[in-house]
Structures are given as C-alpha cells and as structure tokens.
PDB file of C-alpha atoms in Angstrom:
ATOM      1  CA  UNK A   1     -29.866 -48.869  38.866  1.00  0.00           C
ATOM      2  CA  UNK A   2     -28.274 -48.435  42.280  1.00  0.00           C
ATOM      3  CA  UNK A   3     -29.284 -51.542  43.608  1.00  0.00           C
ATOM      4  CA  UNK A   4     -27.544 -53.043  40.636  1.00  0.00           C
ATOM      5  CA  UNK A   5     -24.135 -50.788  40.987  1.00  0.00           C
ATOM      6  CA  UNK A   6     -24.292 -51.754  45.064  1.00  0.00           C
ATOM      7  CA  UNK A   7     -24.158 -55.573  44.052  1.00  0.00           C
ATOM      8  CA  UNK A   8     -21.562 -54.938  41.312  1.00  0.00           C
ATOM      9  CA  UNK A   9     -19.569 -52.402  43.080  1.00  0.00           C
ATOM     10  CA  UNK A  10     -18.307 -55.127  45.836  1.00  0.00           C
ATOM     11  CA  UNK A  11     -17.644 -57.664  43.058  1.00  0.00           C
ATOM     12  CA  UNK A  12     -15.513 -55.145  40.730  1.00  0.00           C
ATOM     13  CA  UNK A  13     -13.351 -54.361  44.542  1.00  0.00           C
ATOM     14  CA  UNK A  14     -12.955 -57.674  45.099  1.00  0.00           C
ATOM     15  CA  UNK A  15     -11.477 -58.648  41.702  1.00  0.00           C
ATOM     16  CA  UNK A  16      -9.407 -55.474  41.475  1.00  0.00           C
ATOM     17  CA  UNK A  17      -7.816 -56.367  44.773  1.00  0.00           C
ATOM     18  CA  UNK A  18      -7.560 -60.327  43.660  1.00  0.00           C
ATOM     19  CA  UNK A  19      -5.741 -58.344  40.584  1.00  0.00           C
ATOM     20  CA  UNK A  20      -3.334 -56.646  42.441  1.00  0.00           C
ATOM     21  CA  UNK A  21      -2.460 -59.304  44.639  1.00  0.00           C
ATOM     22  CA  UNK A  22      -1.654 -61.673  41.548  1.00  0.00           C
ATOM     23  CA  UNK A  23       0.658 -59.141  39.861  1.00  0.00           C
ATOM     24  CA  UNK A  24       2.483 -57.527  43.023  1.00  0.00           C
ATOM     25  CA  UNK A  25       6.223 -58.533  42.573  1.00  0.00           C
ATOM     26  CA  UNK A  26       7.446 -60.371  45.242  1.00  0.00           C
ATOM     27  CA  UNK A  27       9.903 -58.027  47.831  1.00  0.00           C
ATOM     28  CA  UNK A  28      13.186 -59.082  46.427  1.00  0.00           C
ATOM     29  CA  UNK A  29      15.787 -59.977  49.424  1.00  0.00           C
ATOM     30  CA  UNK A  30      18.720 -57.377  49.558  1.00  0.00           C
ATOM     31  CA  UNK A  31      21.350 -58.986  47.987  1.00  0.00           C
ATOM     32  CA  UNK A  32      24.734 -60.332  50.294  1.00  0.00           C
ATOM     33  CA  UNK A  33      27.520 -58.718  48.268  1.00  0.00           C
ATOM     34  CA  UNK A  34      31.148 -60.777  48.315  1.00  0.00           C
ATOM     35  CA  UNK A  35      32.937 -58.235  49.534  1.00  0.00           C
ATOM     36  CA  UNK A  36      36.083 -59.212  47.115  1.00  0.00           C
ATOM     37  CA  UNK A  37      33.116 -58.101  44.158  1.00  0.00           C
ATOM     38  CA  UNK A  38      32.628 -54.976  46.070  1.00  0.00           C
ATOM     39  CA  UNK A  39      36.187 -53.636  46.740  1.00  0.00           C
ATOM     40  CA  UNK A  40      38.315 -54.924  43.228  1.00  0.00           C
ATOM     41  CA  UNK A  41      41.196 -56.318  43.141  1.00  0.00           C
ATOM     42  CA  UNK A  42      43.661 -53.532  44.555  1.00  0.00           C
ATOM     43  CA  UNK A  43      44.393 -52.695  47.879  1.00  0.00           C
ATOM     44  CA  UNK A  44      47.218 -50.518  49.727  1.00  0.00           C
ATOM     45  CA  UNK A  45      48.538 -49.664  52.882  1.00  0.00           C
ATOM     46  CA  UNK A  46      49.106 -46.014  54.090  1.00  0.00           C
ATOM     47  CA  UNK A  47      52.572 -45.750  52.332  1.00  0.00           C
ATOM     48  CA  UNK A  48      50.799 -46.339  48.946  1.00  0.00           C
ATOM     49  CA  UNK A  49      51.981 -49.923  48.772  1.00  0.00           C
ATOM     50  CA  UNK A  50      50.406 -52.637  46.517  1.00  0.00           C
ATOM     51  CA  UNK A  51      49.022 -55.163  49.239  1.00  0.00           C
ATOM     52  CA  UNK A  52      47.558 -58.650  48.133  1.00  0.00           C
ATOM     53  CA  UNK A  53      43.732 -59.555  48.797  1.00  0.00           C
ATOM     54  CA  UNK A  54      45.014 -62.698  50.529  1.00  0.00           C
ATOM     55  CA  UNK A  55      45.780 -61.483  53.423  1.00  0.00           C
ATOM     56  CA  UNK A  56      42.040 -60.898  54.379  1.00  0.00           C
ATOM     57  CA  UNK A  57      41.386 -64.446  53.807  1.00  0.00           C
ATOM     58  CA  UNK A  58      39.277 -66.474  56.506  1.00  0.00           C
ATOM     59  CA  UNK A  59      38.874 -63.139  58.430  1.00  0.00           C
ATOM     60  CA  UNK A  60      35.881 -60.879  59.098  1.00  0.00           C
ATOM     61  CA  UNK A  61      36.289 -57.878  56.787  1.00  0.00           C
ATOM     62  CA  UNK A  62      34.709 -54.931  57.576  1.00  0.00           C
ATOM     63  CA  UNK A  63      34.469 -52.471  54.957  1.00  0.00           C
ATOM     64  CA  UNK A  64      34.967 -48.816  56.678  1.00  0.00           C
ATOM     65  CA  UNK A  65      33.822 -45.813  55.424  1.00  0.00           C
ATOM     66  CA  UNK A  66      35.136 -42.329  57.252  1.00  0.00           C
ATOM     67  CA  UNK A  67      36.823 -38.962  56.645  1.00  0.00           C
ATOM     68  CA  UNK A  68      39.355 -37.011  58.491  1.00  0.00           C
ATOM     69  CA  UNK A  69      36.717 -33.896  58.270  1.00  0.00           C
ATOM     70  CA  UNK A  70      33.895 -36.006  59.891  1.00  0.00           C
ATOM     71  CA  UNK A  71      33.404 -35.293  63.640  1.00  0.00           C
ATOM     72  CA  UNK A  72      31.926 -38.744  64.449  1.00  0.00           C
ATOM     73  CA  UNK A  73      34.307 -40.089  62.477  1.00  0.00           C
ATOM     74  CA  UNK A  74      37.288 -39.082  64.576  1.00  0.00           C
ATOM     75  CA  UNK A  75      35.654 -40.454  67.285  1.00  0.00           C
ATOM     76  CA  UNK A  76      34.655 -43.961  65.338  1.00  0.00           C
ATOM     77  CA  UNK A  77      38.510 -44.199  63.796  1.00  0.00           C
ATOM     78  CA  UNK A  78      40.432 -44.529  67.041  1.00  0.00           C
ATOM     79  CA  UNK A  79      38.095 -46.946  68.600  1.00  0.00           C
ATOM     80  CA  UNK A  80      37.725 -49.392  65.939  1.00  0.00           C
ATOM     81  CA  UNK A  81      41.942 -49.029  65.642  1.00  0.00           C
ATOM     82  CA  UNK A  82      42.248 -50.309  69.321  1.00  0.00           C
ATOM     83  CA  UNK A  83      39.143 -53.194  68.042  1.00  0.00           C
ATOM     84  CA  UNK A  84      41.194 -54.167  65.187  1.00  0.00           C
ATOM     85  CA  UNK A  85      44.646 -54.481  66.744  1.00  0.00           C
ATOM     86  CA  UNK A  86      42.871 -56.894  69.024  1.00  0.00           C
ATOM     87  CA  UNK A  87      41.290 -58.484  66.797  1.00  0.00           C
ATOM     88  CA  UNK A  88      43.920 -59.112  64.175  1.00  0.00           C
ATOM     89  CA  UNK A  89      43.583 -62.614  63.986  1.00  0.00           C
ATOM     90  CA  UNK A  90      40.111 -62.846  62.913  1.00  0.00           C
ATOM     91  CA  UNK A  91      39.252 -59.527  62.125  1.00  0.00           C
ATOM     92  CA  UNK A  92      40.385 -57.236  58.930  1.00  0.00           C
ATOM     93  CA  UNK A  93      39.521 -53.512  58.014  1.00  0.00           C
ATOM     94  CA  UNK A  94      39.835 -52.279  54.776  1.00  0.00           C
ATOM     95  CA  UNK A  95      39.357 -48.597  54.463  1.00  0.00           C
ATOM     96  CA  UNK A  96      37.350 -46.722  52.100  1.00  0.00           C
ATOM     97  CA  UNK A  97      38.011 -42.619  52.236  1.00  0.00           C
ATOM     98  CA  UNK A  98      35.377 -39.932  52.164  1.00  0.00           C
ATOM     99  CA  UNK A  99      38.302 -37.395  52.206  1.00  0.00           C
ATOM    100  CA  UNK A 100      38.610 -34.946  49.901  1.00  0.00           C
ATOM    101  CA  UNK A 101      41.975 -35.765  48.584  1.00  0.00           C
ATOM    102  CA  UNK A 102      44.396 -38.649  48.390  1.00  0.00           C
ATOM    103  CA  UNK A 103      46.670 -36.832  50.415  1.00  0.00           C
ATOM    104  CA  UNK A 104      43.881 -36.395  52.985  1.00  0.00           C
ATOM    105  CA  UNK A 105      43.354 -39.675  53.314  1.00  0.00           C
ATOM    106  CA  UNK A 106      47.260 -40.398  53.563  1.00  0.00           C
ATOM    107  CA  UNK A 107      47.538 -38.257  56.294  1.00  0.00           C
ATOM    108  CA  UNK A 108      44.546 -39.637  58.015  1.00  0.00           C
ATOM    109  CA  UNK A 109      45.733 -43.073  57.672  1.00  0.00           C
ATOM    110  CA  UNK A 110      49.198 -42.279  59.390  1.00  0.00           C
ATOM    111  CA  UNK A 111      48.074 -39.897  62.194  1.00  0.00           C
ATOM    112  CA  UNK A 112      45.296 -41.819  63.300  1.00  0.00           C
ATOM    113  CA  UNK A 113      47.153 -45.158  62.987  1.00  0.00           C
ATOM    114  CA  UNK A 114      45.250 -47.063  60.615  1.00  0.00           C
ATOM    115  CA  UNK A 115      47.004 -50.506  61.372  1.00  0.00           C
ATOM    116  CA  UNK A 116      44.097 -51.904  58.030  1.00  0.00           C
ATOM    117  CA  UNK A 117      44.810 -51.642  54.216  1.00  0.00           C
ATOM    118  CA  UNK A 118      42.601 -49.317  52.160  1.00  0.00           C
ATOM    119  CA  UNK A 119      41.091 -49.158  48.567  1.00  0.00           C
ATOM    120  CA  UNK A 120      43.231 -46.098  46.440  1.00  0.00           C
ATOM    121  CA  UNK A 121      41.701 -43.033  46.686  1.00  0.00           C
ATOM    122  CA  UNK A 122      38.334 -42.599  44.403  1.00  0.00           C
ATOM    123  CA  UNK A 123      39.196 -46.223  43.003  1.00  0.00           C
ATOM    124  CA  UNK A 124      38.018 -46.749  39.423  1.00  0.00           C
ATOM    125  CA  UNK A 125      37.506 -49.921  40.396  1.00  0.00           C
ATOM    126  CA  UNK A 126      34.873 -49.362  42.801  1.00  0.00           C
ATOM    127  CA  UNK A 127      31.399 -51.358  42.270  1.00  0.00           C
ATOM    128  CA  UNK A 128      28.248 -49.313  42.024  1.00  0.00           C
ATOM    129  CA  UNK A 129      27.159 -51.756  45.351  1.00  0.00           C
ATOM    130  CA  UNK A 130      30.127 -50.359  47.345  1.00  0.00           C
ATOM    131  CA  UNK A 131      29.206 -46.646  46.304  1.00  0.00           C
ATOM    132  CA  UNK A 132      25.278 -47.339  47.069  1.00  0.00           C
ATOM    133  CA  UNK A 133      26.961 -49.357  50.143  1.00  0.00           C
ATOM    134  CA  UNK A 134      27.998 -45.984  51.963  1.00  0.00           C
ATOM    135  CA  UNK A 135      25.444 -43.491  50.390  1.00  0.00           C
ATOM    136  CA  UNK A 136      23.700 -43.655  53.824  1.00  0.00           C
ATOM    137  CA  UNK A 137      26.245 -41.670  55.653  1.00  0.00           C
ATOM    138  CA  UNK A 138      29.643 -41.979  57.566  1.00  0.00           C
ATOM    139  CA  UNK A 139      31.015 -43.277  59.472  1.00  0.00           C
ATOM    140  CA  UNK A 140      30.326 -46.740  57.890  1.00  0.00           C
ATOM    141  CA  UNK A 141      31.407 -49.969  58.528  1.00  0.00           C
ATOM    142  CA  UNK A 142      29.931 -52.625  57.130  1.00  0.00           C
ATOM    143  CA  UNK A 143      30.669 -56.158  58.033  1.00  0.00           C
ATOM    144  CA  UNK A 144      31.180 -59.740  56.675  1.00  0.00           C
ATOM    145  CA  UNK A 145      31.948 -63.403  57.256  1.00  0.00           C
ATOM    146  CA  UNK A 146      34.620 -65.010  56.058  1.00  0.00           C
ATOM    147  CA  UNK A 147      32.736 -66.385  53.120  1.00  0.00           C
ATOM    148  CA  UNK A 148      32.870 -63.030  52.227  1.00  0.00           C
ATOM    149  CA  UNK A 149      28.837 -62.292  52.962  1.00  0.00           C
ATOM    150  CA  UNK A 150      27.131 -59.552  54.480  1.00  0.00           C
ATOM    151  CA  UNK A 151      26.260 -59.855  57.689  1.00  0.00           C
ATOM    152  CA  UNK A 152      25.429 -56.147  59.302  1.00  0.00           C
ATOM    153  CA  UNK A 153      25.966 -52.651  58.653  1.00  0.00           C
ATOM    154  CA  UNK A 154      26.745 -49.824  61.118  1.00  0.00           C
ATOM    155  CA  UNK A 155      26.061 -46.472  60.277  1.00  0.00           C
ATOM    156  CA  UNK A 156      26.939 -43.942  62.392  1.00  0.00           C
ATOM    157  CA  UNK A 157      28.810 -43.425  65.719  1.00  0.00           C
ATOM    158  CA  UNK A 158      27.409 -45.400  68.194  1.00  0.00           C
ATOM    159  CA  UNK A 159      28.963 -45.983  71.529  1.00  0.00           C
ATOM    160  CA  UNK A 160      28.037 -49.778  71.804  1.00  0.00           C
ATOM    161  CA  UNK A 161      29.279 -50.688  67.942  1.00  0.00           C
ATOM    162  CA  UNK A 162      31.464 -52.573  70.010  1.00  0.00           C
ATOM    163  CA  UNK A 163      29.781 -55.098  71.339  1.00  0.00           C
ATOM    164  CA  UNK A 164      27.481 -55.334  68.029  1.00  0.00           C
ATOM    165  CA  UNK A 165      31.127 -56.251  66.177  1.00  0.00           C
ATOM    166  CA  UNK A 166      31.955 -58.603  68.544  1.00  0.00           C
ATOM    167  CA  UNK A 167      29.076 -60.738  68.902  1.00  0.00           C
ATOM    168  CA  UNK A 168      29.453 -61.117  65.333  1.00  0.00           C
ATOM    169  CA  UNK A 169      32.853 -62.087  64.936  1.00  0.00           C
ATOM    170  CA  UNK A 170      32.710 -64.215  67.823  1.00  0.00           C
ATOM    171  CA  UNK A 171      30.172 -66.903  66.594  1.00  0.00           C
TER     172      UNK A 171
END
C-alpha cells in the first residue's frame, strides 16, 4: 500500500500544481489613469475661481497631494512652487488638499504661493482612482504625459524628487 501511495503521491503533486498553474489569473497591469478621468471637470485657483481644464493641455500634469498640517509637506510645497514657476511652459500642478477645511486649504494656497489650480475642496467629483491614488500617504505627486498617462508617482519628501521630475518632463 505505500509503495502504491509513493508512486501516486508524485503524480497527484504534479497535476495539482499543473492545476494551479492553468487557473492562476494572469497579474493584471496597473491601469494608466487619464488624469482628466481622475480629477472631473472643475478646477479653481486660490481665489475660488472657476478655471478651464484647457489650460493644462499639452503639459505634464502632476497631480499633488499635501496639507498645510503635514511637516514634509511644507517642505515638498515650496520646492515644487520654485519647479513649477520654471517649468510653466511644459509643466502644470493641480492641487489636491489633505487639509482639514476649505479655508485651510485657501490659506495654504495663498501663503505658500501656489502659482497651480486645484480641485474644490473634498470634490464630489472626485474618482475612486484619485482617492485610492493618494491613500499611500502625503505628500503626493503623481505625474503624467501630456496624453494624459501615468508615468510615476512620488510619495513622500525626498530631496532628489527633483531630478526624478525632470528627467521625466524633459524627454
């Protein structure tokens, strides 16, 4: 009887694991959001004003995530201010707030600057991919070409986002 279940025992293996490997679903690619999906169609500026989606047209659009209570977040916000006004010709922010409040963000927006438009505060418009988008933490910026597809993600202060934004929107 053993000798028999020592013969069968690699066959039954063998066939389990030919099993498995026929029925595991194939590792789906994440999927490239458009980032006009992902943020609706309203945008404003720090004053509260409407502002068209046109004007991030043909332009790298990075999607930012960040709070005025976040520590690494006040240091993220002024650099990628300075990286934006450079890079106005090619390169568009559109602000997402973590803040508690609209008037939070508001201020935020004017003291630190914020030369980019923003979504309104706790937009109703907001996808579920923008809100799983920037579960991971702030500050967030997450980036795309100007076919509107995702092409990185930066989570996190990091002194060399930088260059990692710039080799991107440089190709």
């Amino acid at each position: 009887m053993i000798k028999k279940l020592s013969l069968l025992l690699p066959f039954v293996c063998l066939c389990t694991a030919i099993s498995f490997a026929e029925t595991k679903p194939k590792e789906a690619k994440a999927p490239s959001f458009d980032w006009k999906t992902l943020i609706g169609p309203e945008l404003i500026d720090s004053s509260g004003k409407k502002i068209e989606l046109a004007t991030l047209e043909g332009k790298y659009v990075g999607i930012y995530c960040s709070a005025s209570w976040c520590p690494p977040c006040r240091l993220f916000t002024p650099e990628l201010v300075k990286f934006a006004n450079a890079n106005k010709d090619k390169f568009a922010v559109v602000f997402y707030s973590a803040d508690h409040s609209a008037a939070e963000m508001k201020k935020y927006m004017k003291d630190d600057k914020m030369p980019w438009v923003a979504l309104p505060f706790q937009s109703k418009n907001l996808s579920p991919e923008v809100k799983k988008e920037f579960s991971g933490g702030i500050p967030a910026l997450v980036i795309f070409d100007p076919q509107g597809n995702q092409i990185d993600k930066i989570v996190g202060y990091s002194p060399d986002w930088k260059d990692k934004v710039s080799q991107v929107i440089k190709k």
